[in-house]
Amino acid sequence: MPDHRTPADGARRSGRAADLTGREERSAGRLLTEVPDRFRTDIEAWVAALRGTGRRPSRPVTWVTVRTYLQFALPILTEWATHVDSLREITRSDVERALADHRGRSEHNVHTALRSMFRGLKREKRIFSDPARGLVRHYARRLPRPLPSDRLRGLLDPLDHPREALIVAMVAIHALGIDELAGLRLVDLDRSAGTLTVARTHTIHRIILDETLIALAYDWLVYRAHRWPRTSNHHLLISDYTAKGDTPMSRYGITTGFRRIGISARQLRQDRIFDEAARTGDPVTLINVFGIGVTTAIRYIRAAHPEQFPGEPI
C-alpha cells in the first residue's frame, strides 16, 4: 500500500510531540519550585541525573516521567522538611513510615519515585547511603474490569477454533500485543495460580486471569495436546507449521481470528485501554492493569479526559 503521508504531516506530528514535551518540562519546572528550599539543590541534581546530564552520562527519561516522579515525591519531601535539614538525615525507618502513612496517590508509585530519588542522589554523591535500597513492599494488583458478557460473547461467537478464541480474549481483556502473544511459553501460563507471565523488553508483567480466560486456556491446551501430542514446541500458541519445530507463530497466524471478526488486534487493544482510561481517569491504574509505560498511559488519559489537561496559560 503506498504511503500518502507528506513531509508536512511529519512536521505536524513532530511539532505536536515537541509541544507535549515542552508542556511536561514546564510542569516539572513548576513542581521544582514547590520543593522545600533545603532540599531543592538535591532534587535538581536528581532531575539532572534522570535527564542524563548528571555526573555520569546516562540514558535520559522523558519529561513525563520526571514530572510524574516529582508529583509522587513532593508531598513526602514537604513533610520531611518539617523535621530534617537534609536528605542525608533520612533513614530507612523514615522511608517505611512515609509509605505506611501515605494517603492519596498509589503507595506503589510513591515507593518507585523515592527509590529513584535516593538512587539518583547516591549516584550523584549527594547522600552517603541509600535508605530505600533493598526496601521491598507488597502491593495488591488491581484486576481489570471485565468486558460486558454480551460484548465479549459477540467477539468470540464467530470463532470456532479454541486458539483464536483465546487470542482474541487476551487482547480484548488484557490488551496484550501480537508480539507478546507470539512469545508466550507454556511455562508462562500457571493455571493453578490463575496467572499469565508476559515478558517485556524491560519488565515482567504478570496478569491475573478471570474464569473466562482460564476456561478458554484449558480448552486450548486440551486441543493442543490432542492435535500435536508429540510436539516439542515450548510456545503456548502453535500451529500445524510451528508444531514441527520450536519457533513462535507468525503475526499473520496470530491475527487470523481478528480477520474473522472484522477488527484489527491493534484497534481492539487500543479500544480496551481507552475504555479503561475513560472509566478511571487515572494513568497509574492503566500502568498497573496493563503494564504500559507512563507516556502511553498519559496519552490515553489525555484522549479520554481532555478536560483534565487545559492548555498552557499565555
PDB file of C-alpha atoms in Angstrom:
ATOM      1  CA  MET A   1       0.000   0.000   0.000  1.00  0.00           C
ATOM      2  CA  PRO A   2       1.518   3.391  -0.963  1.00  0.00           C
ATOM      3  CA  ASP A   3       2.373   5.817   1.796  1.00  0.00           C
ATOM      4  CA  HIS A   4       0.475   9.066   1.212  1.00  0.00           C
ATOM      5  CA  ARG A   5       1.989  10.881   4.160  1.00  0.00           C
ATOM      6  CA  THR A   6       3.717  14.122   3.298  1.00  0.00           C
ATOM      7  CA  PRO A   7       6.668  15.931   4.908  1.00  0.00           C
ATOM      8  CA  ALA A   8       4.126  18.384   6.293  1.00  0.00           C
ATOM      9  CA  ASP A   9       2.354  15.535   8.105  1.00  0.00           C
ATOM     10  CA  GLY A  10       5.620  14.519   9.718  1.00  0.00           C
ATOM     11  CA  ALA A  11       6.378  18.088  10.685  1.00  0.00           C
ATOM     12  CA  ARG A  12       2.957  18.466  12.304  1.00  0.00           C
ATOM     13  CA  ARG A  13       3.450  15.258  14.299  1.00  0.00           C
ATOM     14  CA  SER A  14       6.928  16.367  15.357  1.00  0.00           C
ATOM     15  CA  GLY A  15       5.517  19.733  16.344  1.00  0.00           C
ATOM     16  CA  ARG A  16       2.810  18.131  18.496  1.00  0.00           C
ATOM     17  CA  ALA A  17       5.364  15.850  20.169  1.00  0.00           C
ATOM     18  CA  ALA A  18       7.670  18.795  20.856  1.00  0.00           C
ATOM     19  CA  ASP A  19       4.766  20.825  22.249  1.00  0.00           C
ATOM     20  CA  LEU A  20       3.796  17.956  24.586  1.00  0.00           C
ATOM     21  CA  THR A  21       7.413  17.600  25.723  1.00  0.00           C
ATOM     22  CA  GLY A  22       7.626  21.333  26.334  1.00  0.00           C
ATOM     23  CA  ARG A  23       4.472  21.333  28.446  1.00  0.00           C
ATOM     24  CA  GLU A  24       5.720  18.436  30.560  1.00  0.00           C
ATOM     25  CA  GLU A  25       9.097  20.153  31.066  1.00  0.00           C
ATOM     26  CA  ARG A  26       7.369  23.342  32.198  1.00  0.00           C
ATOM     27  CA  SER A  27       5.142  21.337  34.550  1.00  0.00           C
ATOM     28  CA  ALA A  28       8.215  19.675  36.054  1.00  0.00           C
ATOM     29  CA  GLY A  29       9.820  23.089  36.442  1.00  0.00           C
ATOM     30  CA  ARG A  30       6.800  24.396  38.350  1.00  0.00           C
ATOM     31  CA  LEU A  31       6.913  21.368  40.657  1.00  0.00           C
ATOM     32  CA  LEU A  32      10.591  22.015  41.339  1.00  0.00           C
ATOM     33  CA  THR A  33       9.697  25.487  42.641  1.00  0.00           C
ATOM     34  CA  GLU A  34       7.415  23.809  45.208  1.00  0.00           C
ATOM     35  CA  VAL A  35      10.207  21.637  46.633  1.00  0.00           C
ATOM     36  CA  PRO A  36      11.282  22.878  50.098  1.00  0.00           C
ATOM     37  CA  ASP A  37      14.303  25.174  49.823  1.00  0.00           C
ATOM     38  CA  ARG A  38      16.520  22.932  51.942  1.00  0.00           C
ATOM     39  CA  PHE A  39      16.056  20.042  49.502  1.00  0.00           C
ATOM     40  CA  ARG A  40      15.902  21.883  46.194  1.00  0.00           C
ATOM     41  CA  THR A  41      19.570  21.593  45.211  1.00  0.00           C
ATOM     42  CA  ASP A  42      19.465  17.834  45.818  1.00  0.00           C
ATOM     43  CA  ILE A  43      16.245  17.408  43.850  1.00  0.00           C
ATOM     44  CA  GLU A  44      17.634  19.444  40.961  1.00  0.00           C
ATOM     45  CA  ALA A  45      20.627  17.089  40.941  1.00  0.00           C
ATOM     46  CA  TRP A  46      18.239  14.109  40.851  1.00  0.00           C
ATOM     47  CA  VAL A  47      16.327  15.598  37.909  1.00  0.00           C
ATOM     48  CA  ALA A  48      19.613  16.210  36.090  1.00  0.00           C
ATOM     49  CA  ALA A  49      20.539  12.559  36.620  1.00  0.00           C
ATOM     50  CA  LEU A  50      17.138  11.448  35.289  1.00  0.00           C
ATOM     51  CA  ARG A  51      17.639  13.595  32.216  1.00  0.00           C
ATOM     52  CA  GLY A  52      21.110  12.153  31.587  1.00  0.00           C
ATOM     53  CA  THR A  53      23.045  15.324  32.457  1.00  0.00           C
ATOM     54  CA  GLY A  54      24.378  14.306  35.867  1.00  0.00           C
ATOM     55  CA  ARG A  55      27.927  13.447  36.932  1.00  0.00           C
ATOM     56  CA  ARG A  56      27.949  10.383  34.717  1.00  0.00           C
ATOM     57  CA  PRO A  57      26.254  10.132  31.298  1.00  0.00           C
ATOM     58  CA  SER A  58      23.110   8.012  31.308  1.00  0.00           C
ATOM     59  CA  ARG A  59      20.085   7.337  29.145  1.00  0.00           C
ATOM     60  CA  PRO A  60      17.587  10.158  29.801  1.00  0.00           C
ATOM     61  CA  VAL A  61      13.998   9.504  30.834  1.00  0.00           C
ATOM     62  CA  THR A  62      11.160  11.578  29.399  1.00  0.00           C
ATOM     63  CA  TRP A  63       9.897  14.776  30.988  1.00  0.00           C
ATOM     64  CA  VAL A  64       6.583  12.982  31.549  1.00  0.00           C
ATOM     65  CA  THR A  65       8.372  10.542  33.849  1.00  0.00           C
ATOM     66  CA  VAL A  66      10.282  13.330  35.600  1.00  0.00           C
ATOM     67  CA  ARG A  67       7.084  15.262  36.233  1.00  0.00           C
ATOM     68  CA  THR A  68       5.287  12.133  37.484  1.00  0.00           C
ATOM     69  CA  TYR A  69       8.112  11.257  39.903  1.00  0.00           C
ATOM     70  CA  LEU A  70       8.120  14.807  41.259  1.00  0.00           C
ATOM     71  CA  GLN A  71       4.361  14.677  41.832  1.00  0.00           C
ATOM     72  CA  PHE A  72       4.707  11.440  43.806  1.00  0.00           C
ATOM     73  CA  ALA A  73       7.707  12.591  45.854  1.00  0.00           C
ATOM     74  CA  LEU A  74       6.680  16.197  46.601  1.00  0.00           C
ATOM     75  CA  PRO A  75       4.215  15.503  49.481  1.00  0.00           C
ATOM     76  CA  ILE A  76       6.815  13.321  51.225  1.00  0.00           C
ATOM     77  CA  LEU A  77       9.541  15.934  50.783  1.00  0.00           C
ATOM     78  CA  THR A  78       7.239  18.600  52.188  1.00  0.00           C
ATOM     79  CA  GLU A  79       6.561  16.501  55.281  1.00  0.00           C
ATOM     80  CA  TRP A  80      10.246  15.646  55.801  1.00  0.00           C
ATOM     81  CA  ALA A  81      11.166  19.328  55.613  1.00  0.00           C
ATOM     82  CA  THR A  82       9.309  19.868  58.908  1.00  0.00           C
ATOM     83  CA  HIS A  83      11.852  17.864  60.910  1.00  0.00           C
ATOM     84  CA  VAL A  84      15.105  17.371  58.951  1.00  0.00           C
ATOM     85  CA  ASP A  85      17.507  19.825  57.312  1.00  0.00           C
ATOM     86  CA  SER A  86      18.996  17.499  54.708  1.00  0.00           C
ATOM     87  CA  LEU A  87      18.051  14.348  52.820  1.00  0.00           C
ATOM     88  CA  ARG A  88      21.249  12.832  54.229  1.00  0.00           C
ATOM     89  CA  GLU A  89      19.394  12.595  57.549  1.00  0.00           C
ATOM     90  CA  ILE A  90      16.611  10.414  56.129  1.00  0.00           C
ATOM     91  CA  THR A  91      16.750   6.837  57.392  1.00  0.00           C
ATOM     92  CA  ARG A  92      15.157   3.606  56.227  1.00  0.00           C
ATOM     93  CA  SER A  93      12.599   3.994  59.010  1.00  0.00           C
ATOM     94  CA  ASP A  94      11.640   7.410  57.626  1.00  0.00           C
ATOM     95  CA  VAL A  95      11.022   5.900  54.197  1.00  0.00           C
ATOM     96  CA  GLU A  96       8.997   2.996  55.618  1.00  0.00           C
ATOM     97  CA  ARG A  97       6.942   5.364  57.759  1.00  0.00           C
ATOM     98  CA  ALA A  98       6.303   7.670  54.796  1.00  0.00           C
ATOM     99  CA  LEU A  99       4.961   4.767  52.768  1.00  0.00           C
ATOM    100  CA  ALA A 100       2.906   3.343  55.632  1.00  0.00           C
ATOM    101  CA  ASP A 101       1.334   6.738  56.389  1.00  0.00           C
ATOM    102  CA  HIS A 102       0.839   7.685  52.767  1.00  0.00           C
ATOM    103  CA  ARG A 103      -2.615   8.709  51.674  1.00  0.00           C
ATOM    104  CA  GLY A 104      -3.951   9.693  48.280  1.00  0.00           C
ATOM    105  CA  ARG A 105      -1.833   8.583  45.365  1.00  0.00           C
ATOM    106  CA  SER A 106      -0.713   4.991  44.909  1.00  0.00           C
ATOM    107  CA  GLU A 107       1.752   3.835  47.561  1.00  0.00           C
ATOM    108  CA  HIS A 108       3.470   1.720  44.928  1.00  0.00           C
ATOM    109  CA  ASN A 109       4.238   4.727  42.754  1.00  0.00           C
ATOM    110  CA  VAL A 110       5.436   6.836  45.696  1.00  0.00           C
ATOM    111  CA  HIS A 111       7.760   3.937  46.558  1.00  0.00           C
ATOM    112  CA  THR A 112       9.055   3.886  42.967  1.00  0.00           C
ATOM    113  CA  ALA A 113       9.695   7.644  42.998  1.00  0.00           C
ATOM    114  CA  LEU A 114      11.561   7.520  46.323  1.00  0.00           C
ATOM    115  CA  ARG A 115      13.729   4.624  45.179  1.00  0.00           C
ATOM    116  CA  SER A 116      14.626   6.549  42.032  1.00  0.00           C
ATOM    117  CA  MET A 117      15.327   9.708  44.038  1.00  0.00           C
ATOM    118  CA  PHE A 118      17.684   8.136  46.559  1.00  0.00           C
ATOM    119  CA  ARG A 119      19.393   6.018  43.910  1.00  0.00           C
ATOM    120  CA  GLY A 120      19.996   9.166  41.867  1.00  0.00           C
ATOM    121  CA  LEU A 121      21.267  11.141  44.867  1.00  0.00           C
ATOM    122  CA  LYS A 122      23.636   8.315  45.807  1.00  0.00           C
ATOM    123  CA  ARG A 123      24.966   8.229  42.262  1.00  0.00           C
ATOM    124  CA  GLU A 124      25.417  11.992  42.284  1.00  0.00           C
ATOM    125  CA  LYS A 125      27.221  11.682  45.651  1.00  0.00           C
ATOM    126  CA  ARG A 126      24.650  13.916  47.368  1.00  0.00           C
ATOM    127  CA  ILE A 127      23.992  11.341  50.106  1.00  0.00           C
ATOM    128  CA  PHE A 128      26.198   8.788  51.855  1.00  0.00           C
ATOM    129  CA  SER A 129      23.802   5.815  51.862  1.00  0.00           C
ATOM    130  CA  ASP A 130      20.554   4.917  50.125  1.00  0.00           C
ATOM    131  CA  PRO A 131      17.785   4.424  52.744  1.00  0.00           C
ATOM    132  CA  ALA A 132      15.395   2.974  50.157  1.00  0.00           C
ATOM    133  CA  ARG A 133      17.796   0.351  48.844  1.00  0.00           C
ATOM    134  CA  GLY A 134      16.515  -3.187  49.284  1.00  0.00           C
ATOM    135  CA  LEU A 135      13.197  -1.984  50.676  1.00  0.00           C
ATOM    136  CA  VAL A 136      10.550  -4.404  49.428  1.00  0.00           C
ATOM    137  CA  ARG A 137       6.835  -3.932  49.823  1.00  0.00           C
ATOM    138  CA  HIS A 138       3.938  -5.988  48.508  1.00  0.00           C
ATOM    139  CA  TYR A 139       1.048  -4.389  46.685  1.00  0.00           C
ATOM    140  CA  ALA A 140      -2.296  -5.742  45.607  1.00  0.00           C
ATOM    141  CA  ARG A 141      -2.609  -5.698  41.836  1.00  0.00           C
ATOM    142  CA  ARG A 142      -5.886  -4.311  40.584  1.00  0.00           C
ATOM    143  CA  LEU A 143      -7.813  -6.579  38.238  1.00  0.00           C
ATOM    144  CA  PRO A 144      -9.124  -5.019  35.033  1.00  0.00           C
ATOM    145  CA  ARG A 145     -12.862  -4.603  34.797  1.00  0.00           C
ATOM    146  CA  PRO A 146     -14.216  -7.489  32.741  1.00  0.00           C
ATOM    147  CA  LEU A 147     -15.821  -6.686  29.431  1.00  0.00           C
ATOM    148  CA  PRO A 148     -19.619  -6.906  29.456  1.00  0.00           C
ATOM    149  CA  SER A 149     -20.506 -10.542  28.813  1.00  0.00           C
ATOM    150  CA  ASP A 150     -22.585  -9.721  25.744  1.00  0.00           C
ATOM    151  CA  ARG A 151     -19.740  -7.733  24.208  1.00  0.00           C
ATOM    152  CA  LEU A 152     -17.176 -10.469  24.792  1.00  0.00           C
ATOM    153  CA  ARG A 153     -19.598 -13.129  23.580  1.00  0.00           C
ATOM    154  CA  GLY A 154     -20.176 -11.082  20.431  1.00  0.00           C
ATOM    155  CA  LEU A 155     -16.443 -11.117  19.738  1.00  0.00           C
ATOM    156  CA  LEU A 156     -15.999 -14.831  20.416  1.00  0.00           C
ATOM    157  CA  ASP A 157     -19.169 -16.272  18.844  1.00  0.00           C
ATOM    158  CA  PRO A 158     -17.812 -16.224  15.239  1.00  0.00           C
ATOM    159  CA  LEU A 159     -14.671 -18.089  16.351  1.00  0.00           C
ATOM    160  CA  ASP A 160     -14.841 -21.888  16.345  1.00  0.00           C
ATOM    161  CA  HIS A 161     -11.132 -22.504  16.946  1.00  0.00           C
ATOM    162  CA  PRO A 162     -10.007 -22.537  20.618  1.00  0.00           C
ATOM    163  CA  ARG A 163      -6.698 -20.859  19.777  1.00  0.00           C
ATOM    164  CA  GLU A 164      -8.412 -17.948  18.043  1.00  0.00           C
ATOM    165  CA  ALA A 165     -10.899 -17.519  20.883  1.00  0.00           C
ATOM    166  CA  LEU A 166      -8.088 -17.439  23.464  1.00  0.00           C
ATOM    167  CA  ILE A 167      -6.057 -14.910  21.475  1.00  0.00           C
ATOM    168  CA  VAL A 168      -8.956 -12.531  20.900  1.00  0.00           C
ATOM    169  CA  ALA A 169      -9.995 -12.757  24.557  1.00  0.00           C
ATOM    170  CA  MET A 170      -6.479 -11.965  25.808  1.00  0.00           C
ATOM    171  CA  VAL A 171      -6.378  -8.840  23.657  1.00  0.00           C
ATOM    172  CA  ALA A 172      -9.952  -7.835  24.493  1.00  0.00           C
ATOM    173  CA  ILE A 173      -9.484  -8.208  28.257  1.00  0.00           C
ATOM    174  CA  HIS A 174      -5.786  -7.603  28.956  1.00  0.00           C
ATOM    175  CA  ALA A 175      -4.759  -5.619  25.846  1.00  0.00           C
ATOM    176  CA  LEU A 176      -1.809  -7.882  25.033  1.00  0.00           C
ATOM    177  CA  GLY A 177       0.138  -7.141  21.868  1.00  0.00           C
ATOM    178  CA  ILE A 178       0.620  -9.540  18.970  1.00  0.00           C
ATOM    179  CA  ASP A 179       4.359  -9.968  19.553  1.00  0.00           C
ATOM    180  CA  GLU A 180       3.702 -10.607  23.243  1.00  0.00           C
ATOM    181  CA  LEU A 181       1.175 -13.304  22.376  1.00  0.00           C
ATOM    182  CA  ALA A 182       3.562 -14.952  19.913  1.00  0.00           C
ATOM    183  CA  GLY A 183       6.310 -15.021  22.542  1.00  0.00           C
ATOM    184  CA  LEU A 184       4.242 -16.652  25.293  1.00  0.00           C
ATOM    185  CA  ARG A 185       5.584 -20.005  26.501  1.00  0.00           C
ATOM    186  CA  LEU A 186       3.755 -22.896  28.076  1.00  0.00           C
ATOM    187  CA  VAL A 187       5.515 -22.252  31.392  1.00  0.00           C
ATOM    188  CA  ASP A 188       4.216 -18.668  31.400  1.00  0.00           C
ATOM    189  CA  LEU A 189       0.689 -19.962  31.992  1.00  0.00           C
ATOM    190  CA  ASP A 190       0.125 -21.046  35.588  1.00  0.00           C
ATOM    191  CA  ARG A 191      -3.386 -22.491  35.672  1.00  0.00           C
ATOM    192  CA  SER A 192      -3.215 -23.434  39.341  1.00  0.00           C
ATOM    193  CA  ALA A 193      -2.437 -19.829  40.305  1.00  0.00           C
ATOM    194  CA  GLY A 194      -4.598 -18.377  37.543  1.00  0.00           C
ATOM    195  CA  THR A 195      -1.800 -16.151  36.215  1.00  0.00           C
ATOM    196  CA  LEU A 196      -0.017 -15.463  32.949  1.00  0.00           C
ATOM    197  CA  THR A 197       3.505 -14.004  32.865  1.00  0.00           C
ATOM    198  CA  VAL A 198       4.289 -11.681  29.953  1.00  0.00           C
ATOM    199  CA  ALA A 199       7.968 -10.902  29.323  1.00  0.00           C
ATOM    200  CA  ARG A 200       8.539  -7.388  28.007  1.00  0.00           C
ATOM    201  CA  THR A 201      11.656  -5.500  26.983  1.00  0.00           C
ATOM    202  CA  HIS A 202      12.419  -4.044  30.384  1.00  0.00           C
ATOM    203  CA  THR A 203       9.794  -5.556  32.682  1.00  0.00           C
ATOM    204  CA  ILE A 204       7.834  -8.669  33.560  1.00  0.00           C
ATOM    205  CA  HIS A 205       4.054  -8.135  33.527  1.00  0.00           C
ATOM    206  CA  ARG A 206       2.039 -10.711  35.448  1.00  0.00           C
ATOM    207  CA  ILE A 207      -1.694 -10.754  34.802  1.00  0.00           C
ATOM    208  CA  ILE A 208      -4.426 -12.488  36.764  1.00  0.00           C
ATOM    209  CA  LEU A 209      -6.825 -14.479  34.618  1.00  0.00           C
ATOM    210  CA  ASP A 210     -10.555 -14.434  35.177  1.00  0.00           C
ATOM    211  CA  GLU A 211     -12.780 -17.500  34.875  1.00  0.00           C
ATOM    212  CA  THR A 212     -13.457 -16.877  31.191  1.00  0.00           C
ATOM    213  CA  LEU A 213      -9.785 -16.822  30.243  1.00  0.00           C
ATOM    214  CA  ILE A 214      -8.971 -19.829  32.425  1.00  0.00           C
ATOM    215  CA  ALA A 215     -11.694 -21.805  30.668  1.00  0.00           C
ATOM    216  CA  LEU A 216     -10.504 -20.691  27.209  1.00  0.00           C
ATOM    217  CA  ALA A 217      -6.906 -21.554  28.098  1.00  0.00           C
ATOM    218  CA  TYR A 218      -8.000 -25.013  29.246  1.00  0.00           C
ATOM    219  CA  ASP A 219      -9.922 -25.610  26.001  1.00  0.00           C
ATOM    220  CA  TRP A 220      -6.855 -24.614  24.003  1.00  0.00           C
ATOM    221  CA  LEU A 221      -4.465 -26.819  25.971  1.00  0.00           C
ATOM    222  CA  VAL A 222      -6.768 -29.819  25.532  1.00  0.00           C
ATOM    223  CA  TYR A 223      -6.985 -29.148  21.773  1.00  0.00           C
ATOM    224  CA  ARG A 224      -3.209 -28.586  21.569  1.00  0.00           C
ATOM    225  CA  ALA A 225      -2.400 -31.872  23.318  1.00  0.00           C
ATOM    226  CA  HIS A 226      -4.854 -33.821  21.148  1.00  0.00           C
ATOM    227  CA  ARG A 227      -3.785 -32.221  17.860  1.00  0.00           C
ATOM    228  CA  TRP A 228       0.003 -32.295  18.406  1.00  0.00           C
ATOM    229  CA  PRO A 229       0.692 -34.880  21.123  1.00  0.00           C
ATOM    230  CA  ARG A 230       4.413 -35.194  20.231  1.00  0.00           C
ATOM    231  CA  THR A 231       5.326 -31.570  19.586  1.00  0.00           C
ATOM    232  CA  SER A 232       8.367 -30.207  21.382  1.00  0.00           C
ATOM    233  CA  ASN A 233       7.490 -26.569  20.742  1.00  0.00           C
ATOM    234  CA  HIS A 234       7.598 -24.735  24.087  1.00  0.00           C
ATOM    235  CA  HIS A 235       5.441 -21.820  22.912  1.00  0.00           C
ATOM    236  CA  LEU A 236       1.904 -21.578  24.233  1.00  0.00           C
ATOM    237  CA  LEU A 237       0.398 -20.804  20.826  1.00  0.00           C
ATOM    238  CA  ILE A 238       1.375 -23.099  17.952  1.00  0.00           C
ATOM    239  CA  SER A 239       0.080 -24.114  14.538  1.00  0.00           C
ATOM    240  CA  ASP A 240       0.476 -27.079  12.185  1.00  0.00           C
ATOM    241  CA  TYR A 241       3.635 -25.485  10.831  1.00  0.00           C
ATOM    242  CA  THR A 242       5.299 -24.409  14.094  1.00  0.00           C
ATOM    243  CA  ALA A 243       4.410 -27.669  15.873  1.00  0.00           C
ATOM    244  CA  LYS A 244       7.188 -29.311  13.809  1.00  0.00           C
ATOM    245  CA  GLY A 245       9.872 -27.129  15.388  1.00  0.00           C
ATOM    246  CA  ASP A 246      10.281 -24.629  18.181  1.00  0.00           C
ATOM    247  CA  THR A 247       9.513 -21.320  16.505  1.00  0.00           C
ATOM    248  CA  PRO A 248       6.700 -18.926  17.500  1.00  0.00           C
ATOM    249  CA  MET A 249       3.694 -18.405  15.302  1.00  0.00           C
ATOM    250  CA  SER A 250       3.841 -15.626  12.732  1.00  0.00           C
ATOM    251  CA  ARG A 251       1.945 -12.371  13.185  1.00  0.00           C
ATOM    252  CA  TYR A 252      -0.301 -13.412  10.293  1.00  0.00           C
ATOM    253  CA  GLY A 253      -1.192 -16.670  12.028  1.00  0.00           C
ATOM    254  CA  ILE A 254      -1.810 -14.966  15.364  1.00  0.00           C
ATOM    255  CA  THR A 255      -4.206 -12.443  13.783  1.00  0.00           C
ATOM    256  CA  THR A 256      -6.401 -14.966  11.933  1.00  0.00           C
ATOM    257  CA  GLY A 257      -9.233 -14.628  14.457  1.00  0.00           C
ATOM    258  CA  PHE A 258      -9.278 -10.844  14.181  1.00  0.00           C
ATOM    259  CA  ARG A 259      -9.780 -11.035  10.424  1.00  0.00           C
ATOM    260  CA  ARG A 260     -12.769 -13.289  11.050  1.00  0.00           C
ATOM    261  CA  ILE A 261     -14.460 -10.801  13.385  1.00  0.00           C
ATOM    262  CA  GLY A 262     -13.588  -7.776  11.270  1.00  0.00           C
ATOM    263  CA  ILE A 263     -11.450  -5.781  13.703  1.00  0.00           C
ATOM    264  CA  SER A 264      -7.683  -5.494  13.914  1.00  0.00           C
ATOM    265  CA  ALA A 265      -5.809  -6.633  17.009  1.00  0.00           C
ATOM    266  CA  ARG A 266      -4.275  -3.177  17.314  1.00  0.00           C
ATOM    267  CA  GLN A 267      -7.661  -1.460  17.256  1.00  0.00           C
ATOM    268  CA  LEU A 268      -9.137  -3.872  19.806  1.00  0.00           C
ATOM    269  CA  ARG A 269      -6.148  -3.324  22.116  1.00  0.00           C
ATOM    270  CA  GLN A 270      -6.435   0.453  21.810  1.00  0.00           C
ATOM    271  CA  ASP A 271     -10.185   0.310  22.443  1.00  0.00           C
ATOM    272  CA  ARG A 272      -9.625  -1.773  25.586  1.00  0.00           C
ATOM    273  CA  ILE A 273      -7.086   0.638  27.080  1.00  0.00           C
ATOM    274  CA  PHE A 274      -9.152   3.674  26.082  1.00  0.00           C
ATOM    275  CA  ASP A 275     -12.232   2.126  27.701  1.00  0.00           C
ATOM    276  CA  GLU A 276     -10.347   1.694  30.984  1.00  0.00           C
ATOM    277  CA  ALA A 277      -8.955   5.230  30.694  1.00  0.00           C
ATOM    278  CA  ALA A 278     -12.469   6.609  30.245  1.00  0.00           C
ATOM    279  CA  ARG A 279     -13.687   4.708  33.315  1.00  0.00           C
ATOM    280  CA  THR A 280     -10.876   5.619  35.705  1.00  0.00           C
ATOM    281  CA  GLY A 281      -9.199   8.797  34.511  1.00  0.00           C
ATOM    282  CA  ASP A 282      -6.080   7.609  36.361  1.00  0.00           C
ATOM    283  CA  PRO A 283      -2.819   6.869  34.491  1.00  0.00           C
ATOM    284  CA  VAL A 284      -1.485   4.876  37.462  1.00  0.00           C
ATOM    285  CA  THR A 285      -4.392   2.449  37.057  1.00  0.00           C
ATOM    286  CA  LEU A 286      -3.551   1.935  33.383  1.00  0.00           C
ATOM    287  CA  ILE A 287       0.108   1.334  34.243  1.00  0.00           C
ATOM    288  CA  ASN A 288      -0.760  -1.262  36.896  1.00  0.00           C
ATOM    289  CA  VAL A 289      -3.527  -3.017  34.964  1.00  0.00           C
ATOM    290  CA  PHE A 290      -1.937  -3.202  31.512  1.00  0.00           C
ATOM    291  CA  GLY A 291       1.766  -2.825  32.323  1.00  0.00           C
ATOM    292  CA  ILE A 292       2.161   0.060  29.876  1.00  0.00           C
ATOM    293  CA  GLY A 293       4.612   2.935  30.230  1.00  0.00           C
ATOM    294  CA  VAL A 294       3.957   6.314  31.804  1.00  0.00           C
ATOM    295  CA  THR A 295       3.979   8.167  28.475  1.00  0.00           C
ATOM    296  CA  THR A 296       1.487   5.754  26.911  1.00  0.00           C
ATOM    297  CA  ALA A 297      -0.803   5.925  29.947  1.00  0.00           C
ATOM    298  CA  ILE A 298      -0.793   9.734  29.903  1.00  0.00           C
ATOM    299  CA  ARG A 299      -1.602   9.731  26.192  1.00  0.00           C
ATOM    300  CA  TYR A 300      -4.694   7.575  26.741  1.00  0.00           C
ATOM    301  CA  ILE A 301      -5.854   9.692  29.694  1.00  0.00           C
ATOM    302  CA  ARG A 302      -5.428  12.850  27.606  1.00  0.00           C
ATOM    303  CA  ALA A 303      -7.547  11.324  24.844  1.00  0.00           C
ATOM    304  CA  ALA A 304     -10.263  10.087  27.209  1.00  0.00           C
ATOM    305  CA  HIS A 305     -10.332  13.132  29.507  1.00  0.00           C
ATOM    306  CA  PRO A 306      -9.098  16.208  27.597  1.00  0.00           C
ATOM    307  CA  GLU A 307     -10.763  18.431  30.202  1.00  0.00           C
ATOM    308  CA  GLN A 308      -8.110  17.330  32.715  1.00  0.00           C
ATOM    309  CA  PHE A 309      -5.377  18.882  30.558  1.00  0.00           C
ATOM    310  CA  PRO A 310      -6.187  22.535  29.968  1.00  0.00           C
ATOM    311  CA  GLY A 311      -3.972  24.477  27.622  1.00  0.00           C
ATOM    312  CA  GLU A 312      -0.966  26.314  28.922  1.00  0.00           C
ATOM    313  CA  PRO A 313      -1.782  29.879  30.059  1.00  0.00           C
ATOM    314  CA  ILE A 314      -0.494  32.584  27.764  1.00  0.00           C
TER     315      ILE A 314
END
